[in-house]
mmCIF file of C-alpha atoms in Angstrom:
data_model
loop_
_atom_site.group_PDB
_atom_site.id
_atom_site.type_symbol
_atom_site.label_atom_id
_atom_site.label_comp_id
_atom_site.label_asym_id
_atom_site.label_seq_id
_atom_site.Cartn_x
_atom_site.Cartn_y
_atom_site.Cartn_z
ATOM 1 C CA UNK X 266 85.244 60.258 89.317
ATOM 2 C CA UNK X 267 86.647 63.585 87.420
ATOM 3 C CA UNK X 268 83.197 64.873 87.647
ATOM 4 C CA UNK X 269 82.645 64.492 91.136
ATOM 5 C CA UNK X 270 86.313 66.174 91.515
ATOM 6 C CA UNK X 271 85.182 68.714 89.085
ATOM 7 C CA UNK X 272 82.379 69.607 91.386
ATOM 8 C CA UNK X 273 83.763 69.421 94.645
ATOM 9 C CA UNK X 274 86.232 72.117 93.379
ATOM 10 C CA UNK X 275 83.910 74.230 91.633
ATOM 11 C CA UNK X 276 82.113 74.345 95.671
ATOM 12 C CA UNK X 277 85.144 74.696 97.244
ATOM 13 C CA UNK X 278 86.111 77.485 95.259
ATOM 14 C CA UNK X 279 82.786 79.106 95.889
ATOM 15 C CA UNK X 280 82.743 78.717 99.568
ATOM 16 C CA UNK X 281 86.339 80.147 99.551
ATOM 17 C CA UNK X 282 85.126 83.344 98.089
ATOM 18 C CA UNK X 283 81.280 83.242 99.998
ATOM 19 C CA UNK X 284 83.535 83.426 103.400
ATOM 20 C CA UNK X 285 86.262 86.287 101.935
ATOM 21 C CA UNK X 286 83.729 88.161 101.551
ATOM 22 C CA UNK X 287 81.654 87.615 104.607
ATOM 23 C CA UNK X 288 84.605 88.360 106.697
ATOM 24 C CA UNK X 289 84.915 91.571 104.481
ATOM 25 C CA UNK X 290 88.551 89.876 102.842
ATOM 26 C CA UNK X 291 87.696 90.887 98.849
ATOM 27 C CA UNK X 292 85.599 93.417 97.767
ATOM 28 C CA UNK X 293 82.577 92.890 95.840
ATOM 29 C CA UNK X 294 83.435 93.405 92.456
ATOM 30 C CA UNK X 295 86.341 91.217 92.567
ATOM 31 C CA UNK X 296 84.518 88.504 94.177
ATOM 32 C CA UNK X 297 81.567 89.143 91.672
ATOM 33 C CA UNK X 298 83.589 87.758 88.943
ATOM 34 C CA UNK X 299 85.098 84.690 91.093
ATOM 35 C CA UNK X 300 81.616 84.349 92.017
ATOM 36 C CA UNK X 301 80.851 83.752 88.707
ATOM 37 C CA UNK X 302 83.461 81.398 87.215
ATOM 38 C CA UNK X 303 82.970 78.790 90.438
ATOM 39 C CA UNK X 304 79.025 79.162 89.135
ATOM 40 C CA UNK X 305 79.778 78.284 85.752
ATOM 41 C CA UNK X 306 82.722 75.740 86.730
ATOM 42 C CA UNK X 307 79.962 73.872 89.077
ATOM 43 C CA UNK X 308 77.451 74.315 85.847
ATOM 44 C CA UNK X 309 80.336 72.551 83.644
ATOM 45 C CA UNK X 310 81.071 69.581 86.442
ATOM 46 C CA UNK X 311 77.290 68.928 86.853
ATOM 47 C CA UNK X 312 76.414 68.905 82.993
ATOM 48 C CA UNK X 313 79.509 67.254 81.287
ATOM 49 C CA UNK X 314 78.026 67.057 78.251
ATOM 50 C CA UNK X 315 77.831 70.764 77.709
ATOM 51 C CA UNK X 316 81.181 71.744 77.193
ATOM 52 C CA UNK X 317 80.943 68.939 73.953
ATOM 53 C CA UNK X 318 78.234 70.273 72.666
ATOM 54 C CA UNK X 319 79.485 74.366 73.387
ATOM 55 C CA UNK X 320 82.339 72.612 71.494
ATOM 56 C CA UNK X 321 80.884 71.467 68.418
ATOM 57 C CA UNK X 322 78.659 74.467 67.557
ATOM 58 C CA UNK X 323 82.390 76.806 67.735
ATOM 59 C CA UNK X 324 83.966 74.107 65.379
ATOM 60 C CA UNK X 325 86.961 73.360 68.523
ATOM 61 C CA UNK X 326 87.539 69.541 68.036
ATOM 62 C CA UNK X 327 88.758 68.715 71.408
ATOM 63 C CA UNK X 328 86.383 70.143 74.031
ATOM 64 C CA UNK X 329 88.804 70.108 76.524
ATOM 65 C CA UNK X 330 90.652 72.977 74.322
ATOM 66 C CA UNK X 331 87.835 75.104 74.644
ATOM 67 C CA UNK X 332 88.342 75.185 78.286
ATOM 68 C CA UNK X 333 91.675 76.141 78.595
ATOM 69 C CA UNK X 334 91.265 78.720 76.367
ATOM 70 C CA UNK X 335 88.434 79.866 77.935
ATOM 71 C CA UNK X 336 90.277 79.943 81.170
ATOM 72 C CA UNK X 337 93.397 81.782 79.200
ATOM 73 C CA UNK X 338 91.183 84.536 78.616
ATOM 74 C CA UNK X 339 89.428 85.135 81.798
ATOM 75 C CA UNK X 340 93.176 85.268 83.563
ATOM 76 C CA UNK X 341 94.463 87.711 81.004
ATOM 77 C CA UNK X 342 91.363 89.785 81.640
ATOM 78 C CA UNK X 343 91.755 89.232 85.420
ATOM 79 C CA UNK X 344 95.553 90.510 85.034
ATOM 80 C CA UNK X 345 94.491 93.474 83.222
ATOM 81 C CA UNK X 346 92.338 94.919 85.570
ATOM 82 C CA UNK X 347 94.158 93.878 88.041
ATOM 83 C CA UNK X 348 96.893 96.226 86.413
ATOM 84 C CA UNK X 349 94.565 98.806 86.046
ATOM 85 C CA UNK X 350 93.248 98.843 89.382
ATOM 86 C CA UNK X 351 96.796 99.181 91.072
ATOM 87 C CA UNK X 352 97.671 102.034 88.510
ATOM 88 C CA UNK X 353 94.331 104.018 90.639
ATOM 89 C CA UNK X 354 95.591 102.716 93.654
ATOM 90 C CA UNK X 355 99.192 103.999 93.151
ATOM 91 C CA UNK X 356 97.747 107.455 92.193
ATOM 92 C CA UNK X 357 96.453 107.834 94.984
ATOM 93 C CA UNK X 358 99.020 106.194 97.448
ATOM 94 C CA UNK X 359 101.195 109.173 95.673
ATOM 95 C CA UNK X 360 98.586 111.990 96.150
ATOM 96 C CA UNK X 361 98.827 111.045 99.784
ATOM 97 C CA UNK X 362 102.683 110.702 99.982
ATOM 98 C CA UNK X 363 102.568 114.211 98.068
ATOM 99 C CA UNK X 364 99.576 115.940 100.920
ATOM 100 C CA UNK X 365 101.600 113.801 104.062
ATOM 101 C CA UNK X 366 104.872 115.415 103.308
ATOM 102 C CA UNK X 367 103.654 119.542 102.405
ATOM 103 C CA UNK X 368 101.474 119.026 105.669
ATOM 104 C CA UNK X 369 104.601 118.111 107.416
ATOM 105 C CA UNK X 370 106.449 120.596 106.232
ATOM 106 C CA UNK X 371 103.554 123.237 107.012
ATOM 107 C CA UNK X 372 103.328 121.794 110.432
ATOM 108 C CA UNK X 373 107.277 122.580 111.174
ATOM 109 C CA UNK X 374 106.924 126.014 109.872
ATOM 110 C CA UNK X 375 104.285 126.449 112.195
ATOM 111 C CA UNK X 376 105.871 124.601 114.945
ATOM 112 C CA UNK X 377 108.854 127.226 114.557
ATOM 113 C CA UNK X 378 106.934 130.405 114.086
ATOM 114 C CA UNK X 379 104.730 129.401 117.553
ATOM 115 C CA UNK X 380 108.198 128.939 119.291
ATOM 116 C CA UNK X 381 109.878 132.075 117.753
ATOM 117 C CA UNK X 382 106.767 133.891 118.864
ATOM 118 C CA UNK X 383 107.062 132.609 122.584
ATOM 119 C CA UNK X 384 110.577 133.490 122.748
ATOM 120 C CA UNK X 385 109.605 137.039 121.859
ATOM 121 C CA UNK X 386 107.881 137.051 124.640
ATOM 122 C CA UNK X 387 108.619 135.009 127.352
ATOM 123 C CA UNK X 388 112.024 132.970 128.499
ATOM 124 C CA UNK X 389 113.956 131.298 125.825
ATOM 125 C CA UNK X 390 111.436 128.056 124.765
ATOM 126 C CA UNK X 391 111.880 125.031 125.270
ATOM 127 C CA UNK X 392 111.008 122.557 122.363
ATOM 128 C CA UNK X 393 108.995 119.818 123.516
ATOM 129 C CA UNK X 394 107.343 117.032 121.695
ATOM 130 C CA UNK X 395 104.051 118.279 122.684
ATOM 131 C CA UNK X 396 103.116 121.876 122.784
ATOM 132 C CA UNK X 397 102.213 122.878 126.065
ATOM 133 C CA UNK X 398 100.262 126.058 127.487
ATOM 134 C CA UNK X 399 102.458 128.155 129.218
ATOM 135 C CA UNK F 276 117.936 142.112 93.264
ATOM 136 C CA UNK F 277 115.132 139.920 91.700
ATOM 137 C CA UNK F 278 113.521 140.474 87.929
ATOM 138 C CA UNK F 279 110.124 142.185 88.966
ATOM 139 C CA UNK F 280 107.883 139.544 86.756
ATOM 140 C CA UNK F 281 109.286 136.745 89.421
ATOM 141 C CA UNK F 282 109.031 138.495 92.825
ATOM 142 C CA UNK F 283 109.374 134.655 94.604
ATOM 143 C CA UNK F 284 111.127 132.163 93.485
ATOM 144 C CA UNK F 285 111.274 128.345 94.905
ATOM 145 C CA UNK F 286 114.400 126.651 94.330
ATOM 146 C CA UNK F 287 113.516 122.958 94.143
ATOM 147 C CA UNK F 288 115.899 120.026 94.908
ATOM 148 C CA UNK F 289 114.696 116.271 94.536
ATOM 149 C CA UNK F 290 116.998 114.500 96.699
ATOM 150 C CA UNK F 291 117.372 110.499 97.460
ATOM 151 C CA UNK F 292 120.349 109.584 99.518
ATOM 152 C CA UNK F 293 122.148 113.076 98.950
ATOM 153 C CA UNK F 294 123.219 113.840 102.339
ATOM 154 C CA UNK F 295 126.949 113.935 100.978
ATOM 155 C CA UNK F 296 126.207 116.855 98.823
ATOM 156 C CA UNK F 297 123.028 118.281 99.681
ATOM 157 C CA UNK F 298 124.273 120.291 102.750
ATOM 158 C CA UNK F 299 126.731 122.053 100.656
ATOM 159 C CA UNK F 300 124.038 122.790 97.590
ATOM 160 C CA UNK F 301 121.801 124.434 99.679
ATOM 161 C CA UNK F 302 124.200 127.072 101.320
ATOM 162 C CA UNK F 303 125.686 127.482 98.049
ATOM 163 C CA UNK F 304 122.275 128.446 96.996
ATOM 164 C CA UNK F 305 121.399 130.440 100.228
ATOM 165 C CA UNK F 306 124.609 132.830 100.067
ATOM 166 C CA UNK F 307 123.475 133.960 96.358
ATOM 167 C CA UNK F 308 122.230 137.444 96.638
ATOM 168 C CA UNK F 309 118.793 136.917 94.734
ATOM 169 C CA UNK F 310 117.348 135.367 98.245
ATOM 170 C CA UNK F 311 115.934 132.173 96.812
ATOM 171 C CA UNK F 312 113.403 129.716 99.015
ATOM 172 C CA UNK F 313 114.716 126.403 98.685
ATOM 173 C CA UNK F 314 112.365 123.283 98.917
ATOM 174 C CA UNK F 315 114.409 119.962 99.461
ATOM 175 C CA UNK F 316 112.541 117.273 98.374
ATOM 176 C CA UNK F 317 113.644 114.054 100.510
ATOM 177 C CA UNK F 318 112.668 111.049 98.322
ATOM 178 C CA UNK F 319 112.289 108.698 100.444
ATOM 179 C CA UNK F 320 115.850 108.826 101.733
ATOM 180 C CA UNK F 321 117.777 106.370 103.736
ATOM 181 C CA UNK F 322 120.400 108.335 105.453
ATOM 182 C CA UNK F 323 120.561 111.770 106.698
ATOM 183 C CA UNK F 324 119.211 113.713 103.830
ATOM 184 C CA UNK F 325 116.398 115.565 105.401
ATOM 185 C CA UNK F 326 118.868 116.068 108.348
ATOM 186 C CA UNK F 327 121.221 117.780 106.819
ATOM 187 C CA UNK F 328 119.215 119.601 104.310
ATOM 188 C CA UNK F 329 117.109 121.345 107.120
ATOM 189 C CA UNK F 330 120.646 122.317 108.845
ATOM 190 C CA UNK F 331 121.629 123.960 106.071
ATOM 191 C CA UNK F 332 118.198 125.973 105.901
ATOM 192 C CA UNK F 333 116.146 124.442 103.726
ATOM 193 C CA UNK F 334 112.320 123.867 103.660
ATOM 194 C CA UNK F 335 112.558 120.062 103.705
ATOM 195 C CA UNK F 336 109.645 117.530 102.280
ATOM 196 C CA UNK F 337 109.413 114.699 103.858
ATOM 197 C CA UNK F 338 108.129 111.797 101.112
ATOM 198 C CA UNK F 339 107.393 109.026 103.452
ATOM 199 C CA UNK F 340 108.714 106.903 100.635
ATOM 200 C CA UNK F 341 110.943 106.906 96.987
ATOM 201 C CA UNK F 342 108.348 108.269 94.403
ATOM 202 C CA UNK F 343 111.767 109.054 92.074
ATOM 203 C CA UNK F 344 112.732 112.342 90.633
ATOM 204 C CA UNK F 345 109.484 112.257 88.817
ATOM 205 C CA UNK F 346 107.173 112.335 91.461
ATOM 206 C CA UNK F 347 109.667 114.513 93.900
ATOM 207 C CA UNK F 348 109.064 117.190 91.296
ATOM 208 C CA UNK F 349 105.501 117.102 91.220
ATOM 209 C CA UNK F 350 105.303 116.783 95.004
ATOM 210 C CA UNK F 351 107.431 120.134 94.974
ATOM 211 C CA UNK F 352 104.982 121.445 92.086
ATOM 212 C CA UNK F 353 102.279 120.745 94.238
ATOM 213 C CA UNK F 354 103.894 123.235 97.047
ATOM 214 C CA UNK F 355 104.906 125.943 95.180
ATOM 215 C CA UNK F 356 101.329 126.020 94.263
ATOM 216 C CA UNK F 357 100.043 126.099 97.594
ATOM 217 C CA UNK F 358 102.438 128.228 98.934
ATOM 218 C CA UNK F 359 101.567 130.728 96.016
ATOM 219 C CA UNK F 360 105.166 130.939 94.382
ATOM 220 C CA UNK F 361 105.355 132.871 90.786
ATOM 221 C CA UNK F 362 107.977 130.736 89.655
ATOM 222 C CA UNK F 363 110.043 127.365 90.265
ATOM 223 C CA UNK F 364 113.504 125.947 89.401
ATOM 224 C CA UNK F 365 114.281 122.498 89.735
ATOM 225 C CA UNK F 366 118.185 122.143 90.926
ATOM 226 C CA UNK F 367 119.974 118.682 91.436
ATOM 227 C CA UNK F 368 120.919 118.001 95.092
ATOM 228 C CA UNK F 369 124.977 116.487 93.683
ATOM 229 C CA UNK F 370 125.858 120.043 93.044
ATOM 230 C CA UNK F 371 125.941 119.262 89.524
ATOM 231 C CA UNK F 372 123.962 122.624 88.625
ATOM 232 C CA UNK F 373 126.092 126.412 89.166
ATOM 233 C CA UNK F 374 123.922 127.773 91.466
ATOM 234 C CA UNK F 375 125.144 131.230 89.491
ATOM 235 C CA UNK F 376 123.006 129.876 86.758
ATOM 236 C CA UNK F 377 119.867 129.442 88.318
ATOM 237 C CA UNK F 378 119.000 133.932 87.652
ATOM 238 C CA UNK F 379 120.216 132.662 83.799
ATOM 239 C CA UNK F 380 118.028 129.784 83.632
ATOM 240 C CA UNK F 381 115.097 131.973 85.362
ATOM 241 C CA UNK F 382 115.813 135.075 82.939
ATOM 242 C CA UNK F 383 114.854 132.496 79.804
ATOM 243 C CA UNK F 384 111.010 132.772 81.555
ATOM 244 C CA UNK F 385 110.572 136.501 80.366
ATOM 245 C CA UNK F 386 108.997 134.933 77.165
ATOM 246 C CA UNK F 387 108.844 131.408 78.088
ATOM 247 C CA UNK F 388 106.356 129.390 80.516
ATOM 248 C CA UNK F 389 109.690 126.890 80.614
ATOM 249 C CA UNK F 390 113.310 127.606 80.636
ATOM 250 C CA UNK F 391 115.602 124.833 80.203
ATOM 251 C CA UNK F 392 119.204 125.399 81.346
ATOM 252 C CA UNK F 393 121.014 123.303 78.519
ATOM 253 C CA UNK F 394 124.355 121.922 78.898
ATOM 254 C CA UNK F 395 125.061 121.260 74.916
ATOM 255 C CA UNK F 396 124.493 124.771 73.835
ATOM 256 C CA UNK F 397 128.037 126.437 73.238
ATOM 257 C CA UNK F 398 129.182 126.875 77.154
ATOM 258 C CA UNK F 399 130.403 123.996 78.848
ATOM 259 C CA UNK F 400 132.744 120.876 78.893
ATOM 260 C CA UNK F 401 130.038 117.981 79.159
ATOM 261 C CA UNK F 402 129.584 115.340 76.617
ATOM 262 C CA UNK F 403 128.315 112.275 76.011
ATOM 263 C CA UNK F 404 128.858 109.023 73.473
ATOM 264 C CA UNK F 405 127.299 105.858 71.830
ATOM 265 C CA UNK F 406 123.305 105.155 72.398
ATOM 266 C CA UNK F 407 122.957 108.083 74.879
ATOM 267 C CA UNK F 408 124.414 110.562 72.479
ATOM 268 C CA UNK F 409 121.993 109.327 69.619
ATOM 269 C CA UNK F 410 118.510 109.407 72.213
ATOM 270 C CA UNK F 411 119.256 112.209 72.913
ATOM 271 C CA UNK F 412 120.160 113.838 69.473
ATOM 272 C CA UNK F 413 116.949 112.179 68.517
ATOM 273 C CA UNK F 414 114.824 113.838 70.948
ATOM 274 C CA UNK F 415 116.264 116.697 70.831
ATOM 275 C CA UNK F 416 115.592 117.547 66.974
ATOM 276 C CA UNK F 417 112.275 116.019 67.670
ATOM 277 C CA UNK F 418 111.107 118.141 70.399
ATOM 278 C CA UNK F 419 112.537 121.306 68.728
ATOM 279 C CA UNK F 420 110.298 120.716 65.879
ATOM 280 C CA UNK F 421 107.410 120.253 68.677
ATOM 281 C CA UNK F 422 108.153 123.693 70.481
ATOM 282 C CA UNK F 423 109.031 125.318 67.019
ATOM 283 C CA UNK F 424 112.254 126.461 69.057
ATOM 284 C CA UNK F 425 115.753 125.363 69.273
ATOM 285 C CA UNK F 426 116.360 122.840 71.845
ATOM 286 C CA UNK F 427 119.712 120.781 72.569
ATOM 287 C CA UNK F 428 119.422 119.388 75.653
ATOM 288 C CA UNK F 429 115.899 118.074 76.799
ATOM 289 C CA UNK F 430 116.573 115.806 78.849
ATOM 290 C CA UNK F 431 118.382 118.357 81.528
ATOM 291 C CA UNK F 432 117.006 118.613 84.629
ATOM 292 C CA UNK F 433 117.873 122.020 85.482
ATOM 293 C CA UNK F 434 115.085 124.096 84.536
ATOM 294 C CA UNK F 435 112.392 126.817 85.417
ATOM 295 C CA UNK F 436 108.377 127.076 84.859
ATOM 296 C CA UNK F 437 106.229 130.138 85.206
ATOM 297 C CA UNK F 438 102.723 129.604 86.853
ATOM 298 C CA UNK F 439 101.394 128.305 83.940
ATOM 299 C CA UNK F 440 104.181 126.162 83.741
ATOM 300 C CA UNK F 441 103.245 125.052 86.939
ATOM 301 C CA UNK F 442 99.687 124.824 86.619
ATOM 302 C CA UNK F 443 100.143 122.749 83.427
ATOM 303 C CA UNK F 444 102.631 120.184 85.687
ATOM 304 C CA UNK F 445 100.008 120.095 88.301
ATOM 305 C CA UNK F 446 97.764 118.391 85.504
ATOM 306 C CA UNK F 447 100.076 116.422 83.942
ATOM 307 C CA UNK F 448 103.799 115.387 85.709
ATOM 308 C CA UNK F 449 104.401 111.836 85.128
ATOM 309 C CA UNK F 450 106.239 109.870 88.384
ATOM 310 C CA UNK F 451 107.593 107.401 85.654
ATOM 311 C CA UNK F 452 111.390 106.599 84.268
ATOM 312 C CA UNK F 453 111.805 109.401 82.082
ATOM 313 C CA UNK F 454 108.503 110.993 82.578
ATOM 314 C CA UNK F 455 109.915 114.042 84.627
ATOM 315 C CA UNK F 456 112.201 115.178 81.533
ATOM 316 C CA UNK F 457 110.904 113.815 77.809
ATOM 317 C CA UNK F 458 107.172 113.047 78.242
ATOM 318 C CA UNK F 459 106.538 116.549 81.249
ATOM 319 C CA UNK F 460 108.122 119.014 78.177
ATOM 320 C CA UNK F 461 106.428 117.237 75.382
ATOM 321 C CA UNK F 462 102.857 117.336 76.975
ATOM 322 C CA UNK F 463 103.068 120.641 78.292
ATOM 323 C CA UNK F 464 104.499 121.825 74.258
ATOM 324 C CA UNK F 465 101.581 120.648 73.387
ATOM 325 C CA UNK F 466 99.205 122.031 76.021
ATOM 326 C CA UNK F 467 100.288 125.488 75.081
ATOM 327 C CA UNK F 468 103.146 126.135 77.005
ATOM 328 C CA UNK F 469 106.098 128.041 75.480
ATOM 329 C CA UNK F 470 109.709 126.411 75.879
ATOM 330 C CA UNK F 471 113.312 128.141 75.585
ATOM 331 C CA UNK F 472 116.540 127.102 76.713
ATOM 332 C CA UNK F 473 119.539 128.793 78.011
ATOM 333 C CA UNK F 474 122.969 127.274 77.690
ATOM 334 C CA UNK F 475 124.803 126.625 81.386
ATOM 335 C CA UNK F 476 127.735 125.044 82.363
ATOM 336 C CA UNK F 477 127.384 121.862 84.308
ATOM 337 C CA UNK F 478 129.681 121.162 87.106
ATOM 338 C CA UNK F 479 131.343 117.462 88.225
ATOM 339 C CA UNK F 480 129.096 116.171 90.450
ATOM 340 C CA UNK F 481 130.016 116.634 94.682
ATOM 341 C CA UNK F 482 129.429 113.223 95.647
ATOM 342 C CA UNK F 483 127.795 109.734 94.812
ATOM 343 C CA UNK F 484 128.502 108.154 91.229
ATOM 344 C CA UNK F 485 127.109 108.329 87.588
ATOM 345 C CA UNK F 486 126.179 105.036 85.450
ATOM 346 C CA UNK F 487 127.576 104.782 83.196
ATOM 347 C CA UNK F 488 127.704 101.345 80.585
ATOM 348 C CA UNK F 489 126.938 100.495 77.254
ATOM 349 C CA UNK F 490 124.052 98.426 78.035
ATOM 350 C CA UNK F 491 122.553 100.878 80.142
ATOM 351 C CA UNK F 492 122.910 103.503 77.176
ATOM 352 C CA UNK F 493 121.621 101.077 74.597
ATOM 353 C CA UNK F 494 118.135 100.681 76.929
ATOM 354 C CA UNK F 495 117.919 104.750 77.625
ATOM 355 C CA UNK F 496 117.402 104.956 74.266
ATOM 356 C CA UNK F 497 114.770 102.473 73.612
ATOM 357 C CA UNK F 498 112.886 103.872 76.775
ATOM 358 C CA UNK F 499 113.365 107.453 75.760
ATOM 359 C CA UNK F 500 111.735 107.097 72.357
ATOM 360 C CA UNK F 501 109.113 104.748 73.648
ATOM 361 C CA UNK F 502 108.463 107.894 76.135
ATOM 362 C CA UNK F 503 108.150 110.393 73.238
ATOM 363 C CA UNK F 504 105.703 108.343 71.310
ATOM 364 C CA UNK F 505 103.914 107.756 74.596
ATOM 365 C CA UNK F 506 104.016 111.498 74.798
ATOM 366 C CA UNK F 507 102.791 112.450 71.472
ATOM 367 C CA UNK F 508 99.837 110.087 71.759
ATOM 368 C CA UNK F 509 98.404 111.552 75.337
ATOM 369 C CA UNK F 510 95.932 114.261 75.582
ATOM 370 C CA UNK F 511 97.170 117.444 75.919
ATOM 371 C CA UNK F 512 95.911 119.327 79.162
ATOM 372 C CA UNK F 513 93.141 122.272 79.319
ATOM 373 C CA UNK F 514 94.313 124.258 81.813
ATOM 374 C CA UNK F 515 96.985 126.491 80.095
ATOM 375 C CA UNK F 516 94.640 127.023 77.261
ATOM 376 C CA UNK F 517 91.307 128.394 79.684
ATOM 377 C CA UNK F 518 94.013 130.418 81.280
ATOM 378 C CA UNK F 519 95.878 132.548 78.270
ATOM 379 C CA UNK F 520 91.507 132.834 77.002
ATOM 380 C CA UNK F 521 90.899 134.734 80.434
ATOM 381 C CA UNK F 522 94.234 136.461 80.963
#
């Protein structure tokens, strides 16, 4: 009964990530690794036995152990680069805060020179949201 | 009027939720005779900060949101560069920094690539107790051995850099807690730069309120040395080194 569980999850977990990535939802090398554990969970649900015997050749006396430590590993590692990857991605949200606000300040000084120069010339301007030809 | 070495000068001011005091720093800083550009950094602001700040005449930059002092700096940094300025001087939007101090501060950069307007050395009235007293007594002896200068007051943020001060923040100016003041000067120390300070007087501040609490104190000091370890441990930047090797 617990294998059949086992396995349903391990393909449930698999489809879940097959169709976030068809419909473009996770990137490939996140779902590459997700990929992977719901391939080696199904492997583990199918072949019971194999988690005793991975067991018994690494000297852990309750197999079940070796799973959840297993599984303690992978999420710390998951975490990590998880960590990492949102340090990147917080770089660069800053490099764009940073560009976004000197272009905007860039724009305005241009936005005022253009009007200064049309006042030299023409009637007093009038500032509009748009710039218009006059 | 202005020291020939530093022909333009940017006057930054990182500013969150400052539109109590801003409007009055910048026209403070506007009717000195030395004809400073001032850059007002709006970090992400809530109320009228960027409002008022242009009224009063300032270049404003508009962070579309809070990056902290940190990363208000190096978004200023990042203009000056642009914009081709020969020097820079960071200035606190509260008012807390005599705006008569910011030629003294700049005058430390005739030999210097930073100038840090201290508020320990000699001149002045401000002091500090407990946990925040002993961070920064710490870091300061610390540093000072770094720079091979005398330093009091390294955590101040009123202070000047050079263009190779500049180019040397461009490459390294951390956006983190602490990053803008302990672990900016130590890197760019070690990247070559040369530091002085200049004692100023600090001000009370305009408007808004300081924190101040025991606690508070206690975990500035555990972060600050954390920060300088952090500091000593990161690679030091290139680009001040291939620069002094051409120039």
């Amino acid at each position: 009964m617990s294998v059949l569980a086992a396995f349903i999850l391990s393909l449930f977990i698999l489809f879940i990530v097959f169709d976030m990535l068809r419909r473009k939802k996770i990137r490939e090398k996140y779902a590459a690794l997700w990929l992977l554990v719901g391939l080696a969970m199904l492997v583990l649900a199918v072949f019971p036995r194999l988690l005793e015997f991975v067991a018994e050749i690494l000297n852990v006396q309750v197999p079940s152990n070796l799973l959840f430590a297993m599984s303690i590993v992978l999420a710390l590692g998951v975490c990590l680069h998880l960590s990492w990857e949102i340090s990147v991605v917080e770089d660069e949200t800053r490099v764009l805060a940073e560009e976004s606000a000197i272009l905007r300040a860039q724009l305005t000084a241009l936005e005022s020179r253009l009007d200064s120069l049309a006042g030299d010339t023409g009637p007093a301007p009038v500032r509009t949201e748009a710039p218009t030809d006059e | 009027m202005t020291p020939p070495l530093l022909e333009r000068v940017l006057v930054i001011m990182p500013a969150w939720n400052e539109g109590l005091a801003v409007g009055n720093t910048v026209r403070e800083v506007l009717a000195r005779p030395e004809g400073y550009d001032i850059l007002v950094v709006n970090d992400g602001s809530t109320d009228n900060t960027a409002q008022v700040a242009a009224n009063a005449g300032a270049t404003v930059l508009q962070l579309p949101f809070n990056l902290g002092v940190g990363g208000a700096m190096r978004a200023g940094f990042k203009y000056a560069h642009r914009l081709n300025y020969d020097a820079v001087i960071q200035v606190d939007a509260d008012g807390q920094h005599d705006p008569k101090d910011i030629a003294v501060v700049l005058d430390g950069l005739e030999n210097a690539d930073i100038s840090i307007g201290a508020r320990f050395a000699e001149k002045g009235t401000y002091t500090v107790s407990g946990p925040r007293k002993w961070a920064m007594v710490f870091l300061a002896r610390t540093i000072s051995r770094l720079a091979g200068t005398r330093l009091t007051d390294v955590t101040s943020g009123f202070r000047a850099a050079n263009r190779r001060g500049i180019a040397q923040y461009l490459d390294h100016y951390p956006a983190e807690y602490l990053g803008d003041t302990i672990d900016s000067l130590v890197v760019a120390i070690r990247s070559g730069c040369k530091v002085t300070q200049v004692p100023v007087e600090m001000r009370v501040r305009q408007a808004g309120t300081p924190s101040h609490n025991p606690a508070k104190a206690a975990l500035y000091l555990g972060r600050s040395i954390f920060a300088f370890l952090f500091a000593m441990t990161r690679k030091p930047s290139t680009v001040v080194h291939a620069e002094s090797e051409v120039g």
